[in-house]
Coordinates of N, CA and C in Angstrom, one line a residue:
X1000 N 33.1 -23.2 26.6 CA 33.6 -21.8 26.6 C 32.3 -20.9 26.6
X1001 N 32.1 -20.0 27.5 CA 31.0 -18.8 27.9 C 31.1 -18.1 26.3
X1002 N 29.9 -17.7 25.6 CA 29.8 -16.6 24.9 C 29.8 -15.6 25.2
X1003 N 30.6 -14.8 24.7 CA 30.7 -13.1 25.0 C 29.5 -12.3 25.2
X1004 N 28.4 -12.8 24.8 CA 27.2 -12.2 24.4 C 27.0 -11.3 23.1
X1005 N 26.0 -10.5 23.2 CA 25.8 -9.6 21.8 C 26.6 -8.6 21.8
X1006 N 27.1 -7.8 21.0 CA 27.9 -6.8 20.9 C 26.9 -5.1 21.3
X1007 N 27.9 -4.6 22.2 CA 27.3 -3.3 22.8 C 26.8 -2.2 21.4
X1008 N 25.7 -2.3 21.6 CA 24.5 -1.3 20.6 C 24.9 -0.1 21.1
X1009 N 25.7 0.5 22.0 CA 25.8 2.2 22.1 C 26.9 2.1 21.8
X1010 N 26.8 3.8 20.9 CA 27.7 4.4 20.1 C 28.7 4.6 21.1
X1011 N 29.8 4.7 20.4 CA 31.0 4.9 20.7 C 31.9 6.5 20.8
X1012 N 32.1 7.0 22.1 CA 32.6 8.7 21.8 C 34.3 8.1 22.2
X1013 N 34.8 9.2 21.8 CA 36.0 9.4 22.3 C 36.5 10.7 22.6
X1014 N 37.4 11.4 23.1 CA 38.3 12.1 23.3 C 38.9 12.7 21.7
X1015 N 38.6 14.4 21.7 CA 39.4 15.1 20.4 C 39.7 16.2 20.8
X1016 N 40.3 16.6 20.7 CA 40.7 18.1 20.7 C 40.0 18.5 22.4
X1017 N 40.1 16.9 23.6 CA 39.9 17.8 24.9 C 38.4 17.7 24.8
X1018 N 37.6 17.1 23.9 CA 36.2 17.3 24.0 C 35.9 15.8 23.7
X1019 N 34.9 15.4 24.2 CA 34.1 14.0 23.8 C 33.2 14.5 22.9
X1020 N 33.1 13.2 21.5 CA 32.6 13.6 20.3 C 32.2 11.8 20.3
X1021 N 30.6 11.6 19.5 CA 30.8 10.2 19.6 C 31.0 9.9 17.9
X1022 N 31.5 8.7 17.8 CA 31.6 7.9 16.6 C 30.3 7.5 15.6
X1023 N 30.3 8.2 14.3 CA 29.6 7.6 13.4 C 29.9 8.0 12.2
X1024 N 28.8 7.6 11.5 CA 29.2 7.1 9.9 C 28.2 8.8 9.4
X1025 N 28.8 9.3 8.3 CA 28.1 10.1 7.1 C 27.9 9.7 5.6
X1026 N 27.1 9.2 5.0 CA 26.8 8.7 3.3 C 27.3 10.0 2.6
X1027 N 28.0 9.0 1.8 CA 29.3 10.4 0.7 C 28.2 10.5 -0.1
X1028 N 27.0 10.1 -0.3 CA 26.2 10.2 -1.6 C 25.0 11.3 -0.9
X1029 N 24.1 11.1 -0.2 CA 23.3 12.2 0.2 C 23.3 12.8 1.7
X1030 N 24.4 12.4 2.5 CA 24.8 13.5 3.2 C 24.0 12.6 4.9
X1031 N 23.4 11.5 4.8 CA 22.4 11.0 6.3 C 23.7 11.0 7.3
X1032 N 23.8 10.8 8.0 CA 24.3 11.0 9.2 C 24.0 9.7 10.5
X1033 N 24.4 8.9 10.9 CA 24.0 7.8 11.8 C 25.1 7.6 12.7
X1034 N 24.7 7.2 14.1 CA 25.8 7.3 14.9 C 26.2 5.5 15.3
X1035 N 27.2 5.1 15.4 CA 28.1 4.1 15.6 C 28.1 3.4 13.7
X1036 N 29.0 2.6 13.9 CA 29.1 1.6 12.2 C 27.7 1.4 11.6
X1037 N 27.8 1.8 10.3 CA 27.4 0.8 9.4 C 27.8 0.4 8.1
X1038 N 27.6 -0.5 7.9 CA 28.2 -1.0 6.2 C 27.9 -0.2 5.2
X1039 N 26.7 0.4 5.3 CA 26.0 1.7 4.1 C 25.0 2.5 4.6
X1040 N 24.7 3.5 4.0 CA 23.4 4.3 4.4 C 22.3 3.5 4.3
X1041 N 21.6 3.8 5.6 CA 20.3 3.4 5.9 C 19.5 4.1 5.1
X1042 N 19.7 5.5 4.1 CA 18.6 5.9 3.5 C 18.7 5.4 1.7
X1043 N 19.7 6.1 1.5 CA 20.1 5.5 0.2 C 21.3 4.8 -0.1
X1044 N 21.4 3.6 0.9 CA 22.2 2.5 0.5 C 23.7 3.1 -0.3
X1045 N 24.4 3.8 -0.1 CA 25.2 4.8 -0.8 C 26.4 4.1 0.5
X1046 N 27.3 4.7 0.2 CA 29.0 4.6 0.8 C 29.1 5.6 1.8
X1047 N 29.3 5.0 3.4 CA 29.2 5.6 4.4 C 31.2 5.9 4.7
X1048 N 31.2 7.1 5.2 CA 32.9 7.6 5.8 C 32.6 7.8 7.3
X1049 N 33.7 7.3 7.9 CA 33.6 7.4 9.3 C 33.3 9.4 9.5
X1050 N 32.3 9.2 10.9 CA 32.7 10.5 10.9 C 32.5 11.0 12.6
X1051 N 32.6 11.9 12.8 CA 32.3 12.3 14.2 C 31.6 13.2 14.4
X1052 N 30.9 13.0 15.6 CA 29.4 14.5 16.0 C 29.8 15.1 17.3
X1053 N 29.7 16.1 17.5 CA 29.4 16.8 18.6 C 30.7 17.7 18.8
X1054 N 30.9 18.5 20.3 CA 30.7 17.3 21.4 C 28.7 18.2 21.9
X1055 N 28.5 19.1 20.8 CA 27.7 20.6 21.4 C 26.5 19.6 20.6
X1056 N 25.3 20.2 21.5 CA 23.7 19.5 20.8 C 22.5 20.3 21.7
X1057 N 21.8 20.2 21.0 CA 20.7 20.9 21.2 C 19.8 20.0 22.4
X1058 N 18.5 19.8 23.6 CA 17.6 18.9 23.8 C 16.5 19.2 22.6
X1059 N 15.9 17.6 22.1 CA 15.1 17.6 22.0 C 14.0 17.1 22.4
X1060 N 13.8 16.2 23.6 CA 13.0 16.0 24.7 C 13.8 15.5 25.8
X1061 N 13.0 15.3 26.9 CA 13.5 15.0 28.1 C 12.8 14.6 29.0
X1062 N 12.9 13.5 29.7 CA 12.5 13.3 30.8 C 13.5 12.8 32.5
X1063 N 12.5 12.5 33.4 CA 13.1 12.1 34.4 C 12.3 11.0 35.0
X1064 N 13.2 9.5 34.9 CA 12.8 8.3 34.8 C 12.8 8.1 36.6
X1065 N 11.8 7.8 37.0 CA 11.3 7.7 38.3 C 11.2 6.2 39.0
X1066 N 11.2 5.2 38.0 CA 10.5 3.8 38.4 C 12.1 2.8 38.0
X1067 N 12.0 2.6 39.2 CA 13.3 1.4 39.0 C 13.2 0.2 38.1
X1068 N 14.6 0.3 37.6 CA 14.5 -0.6 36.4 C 16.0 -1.2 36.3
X1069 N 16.3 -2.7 36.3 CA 17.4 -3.2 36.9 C 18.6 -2.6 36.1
X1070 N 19.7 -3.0 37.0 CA 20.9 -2.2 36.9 C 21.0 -0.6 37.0
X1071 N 19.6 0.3 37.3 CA 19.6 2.1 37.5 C 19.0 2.2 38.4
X1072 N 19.6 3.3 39.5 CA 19.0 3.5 40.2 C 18.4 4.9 40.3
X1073 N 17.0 4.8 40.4 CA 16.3 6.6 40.2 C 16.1 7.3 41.4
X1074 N 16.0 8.6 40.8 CA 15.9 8.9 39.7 C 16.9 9.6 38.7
X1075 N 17.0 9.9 37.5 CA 17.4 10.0 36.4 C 17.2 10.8 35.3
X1076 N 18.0 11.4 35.3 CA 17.1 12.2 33.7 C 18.0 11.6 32.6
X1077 N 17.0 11.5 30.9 CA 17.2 11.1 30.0 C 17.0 12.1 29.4
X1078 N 17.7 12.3 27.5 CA 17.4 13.3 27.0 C 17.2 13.0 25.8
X1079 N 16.7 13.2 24.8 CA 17.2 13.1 23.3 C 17.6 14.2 22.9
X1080 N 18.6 14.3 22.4 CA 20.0 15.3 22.0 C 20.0 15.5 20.3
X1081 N 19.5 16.2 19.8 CA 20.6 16.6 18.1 C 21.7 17.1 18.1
X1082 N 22.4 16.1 18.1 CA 23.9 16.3 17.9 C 24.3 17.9 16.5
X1083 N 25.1 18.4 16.9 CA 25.3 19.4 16.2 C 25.6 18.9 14.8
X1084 N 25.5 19.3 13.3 CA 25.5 18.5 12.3 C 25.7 17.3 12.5
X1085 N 25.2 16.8 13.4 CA 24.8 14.8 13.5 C 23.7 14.1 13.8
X1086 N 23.8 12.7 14.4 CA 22.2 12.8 14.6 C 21.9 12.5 15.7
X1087 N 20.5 12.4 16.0 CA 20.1 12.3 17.4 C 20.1 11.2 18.4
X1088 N 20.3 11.1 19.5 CA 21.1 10.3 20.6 C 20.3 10.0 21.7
X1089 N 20.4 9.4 22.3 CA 19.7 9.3 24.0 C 20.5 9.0 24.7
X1090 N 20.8 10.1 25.6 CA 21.7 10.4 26.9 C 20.9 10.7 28.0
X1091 N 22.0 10.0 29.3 CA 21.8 10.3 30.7 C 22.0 11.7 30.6
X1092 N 21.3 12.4 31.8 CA 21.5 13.6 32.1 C 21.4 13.8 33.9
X1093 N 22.1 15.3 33.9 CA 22.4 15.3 35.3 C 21.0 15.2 36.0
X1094 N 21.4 15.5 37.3 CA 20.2 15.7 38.1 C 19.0 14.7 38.0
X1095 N 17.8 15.4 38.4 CA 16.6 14.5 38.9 C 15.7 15.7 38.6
X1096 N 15.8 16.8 37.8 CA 15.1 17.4 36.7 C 14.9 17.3 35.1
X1097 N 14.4 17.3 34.6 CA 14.0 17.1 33.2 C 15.3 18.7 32.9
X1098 N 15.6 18.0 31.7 CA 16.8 19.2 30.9 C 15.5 19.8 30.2
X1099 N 15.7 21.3 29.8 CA 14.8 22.2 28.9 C 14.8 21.7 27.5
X1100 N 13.4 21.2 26.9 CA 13.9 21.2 25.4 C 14.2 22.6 24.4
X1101 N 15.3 22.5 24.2 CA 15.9 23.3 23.5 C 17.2 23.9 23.7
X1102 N 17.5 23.5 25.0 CA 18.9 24.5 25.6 C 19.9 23.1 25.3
X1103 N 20.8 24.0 25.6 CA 22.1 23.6 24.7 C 22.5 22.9 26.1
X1104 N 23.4 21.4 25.3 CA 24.0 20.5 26.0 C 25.5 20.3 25.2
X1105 N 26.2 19.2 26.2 CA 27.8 19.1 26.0 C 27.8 17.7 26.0
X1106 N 28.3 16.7 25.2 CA 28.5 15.4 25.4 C 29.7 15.1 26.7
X1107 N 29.6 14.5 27.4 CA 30.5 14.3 28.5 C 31.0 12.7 28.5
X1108 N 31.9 12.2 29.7 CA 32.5 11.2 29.5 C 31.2 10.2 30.3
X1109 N 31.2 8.9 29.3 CA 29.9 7.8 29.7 C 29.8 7.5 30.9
X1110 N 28.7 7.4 31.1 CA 28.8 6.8 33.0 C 29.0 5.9 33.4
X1111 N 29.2 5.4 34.6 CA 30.1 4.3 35.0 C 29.6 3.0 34.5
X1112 N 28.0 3.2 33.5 CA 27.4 1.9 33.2 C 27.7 1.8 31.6
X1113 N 28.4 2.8 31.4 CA 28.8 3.0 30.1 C 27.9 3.5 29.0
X1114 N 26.9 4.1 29.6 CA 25.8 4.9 29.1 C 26.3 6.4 28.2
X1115 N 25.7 6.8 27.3 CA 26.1 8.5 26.6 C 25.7 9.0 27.6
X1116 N 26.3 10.0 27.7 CA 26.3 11.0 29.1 C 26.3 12.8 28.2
X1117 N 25.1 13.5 29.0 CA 25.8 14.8 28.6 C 25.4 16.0 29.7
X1118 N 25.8 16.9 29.5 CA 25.8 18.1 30.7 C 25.2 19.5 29.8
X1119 N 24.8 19.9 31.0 CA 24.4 21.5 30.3 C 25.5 22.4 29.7
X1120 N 25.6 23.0 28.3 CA 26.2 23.5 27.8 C 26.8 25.0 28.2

């Protein structure tokens, strides 16, 4: 019997109120913030509650990936995102320009490689 392989390392969004918001955890003890499961806070080991971010975030860097690299085909823009009281993410982005750091982005629905996806706000 084939092993399933490792279990998919990107966070999980879903659908709320009409908006994609992705899945993660907030520590009831000092407030960290981390996106997909974990059993406790990565900062002070304290008691994590499910919680959800977005779907609104700020860039805080960006690029546009130019050199092929299997399974993408470029070019591409990437972004790192701070999720609005959540935390920060790396998403595809539209186009074949670099998104502005600082302008406001929208979490959108994953791409067809099942990548975080987001759009200009």
């Amino acid at each position: 019997m084939a092993s399933a392989g490792p279990p998919d390392p990107r966070p999980a969004v879903r659908e709320a109120g009409g908006a994609v918001v992705l899945a993660g955890v907030r520590c009831e003890r000092c407030g960290h913030v981390a996106a997909g499961p974990r059993p406790r806070c990565a900062v002070c080991g304290g008691p994590v509650a499910e919680a959800q971010f977005g779907p609104d975030g700020t860039v805080w860097a960006a690029t546009v990936v130019r050199v092929a690299v299997p399974g993408r085909t470029p070019p591409y823009g990437l972004a790192y995102v701070d999720l609005d009281h959540g935390p920060r993410i790396l998403a595809h982005a539209p186009g074949d320009a670099a998104l502005a750091v600082g302008s406001r982005v929208r979490l959108a629905a994953k791409t067809a490689d099942g990548d975080l996806a987001v759009t200009p706000a």
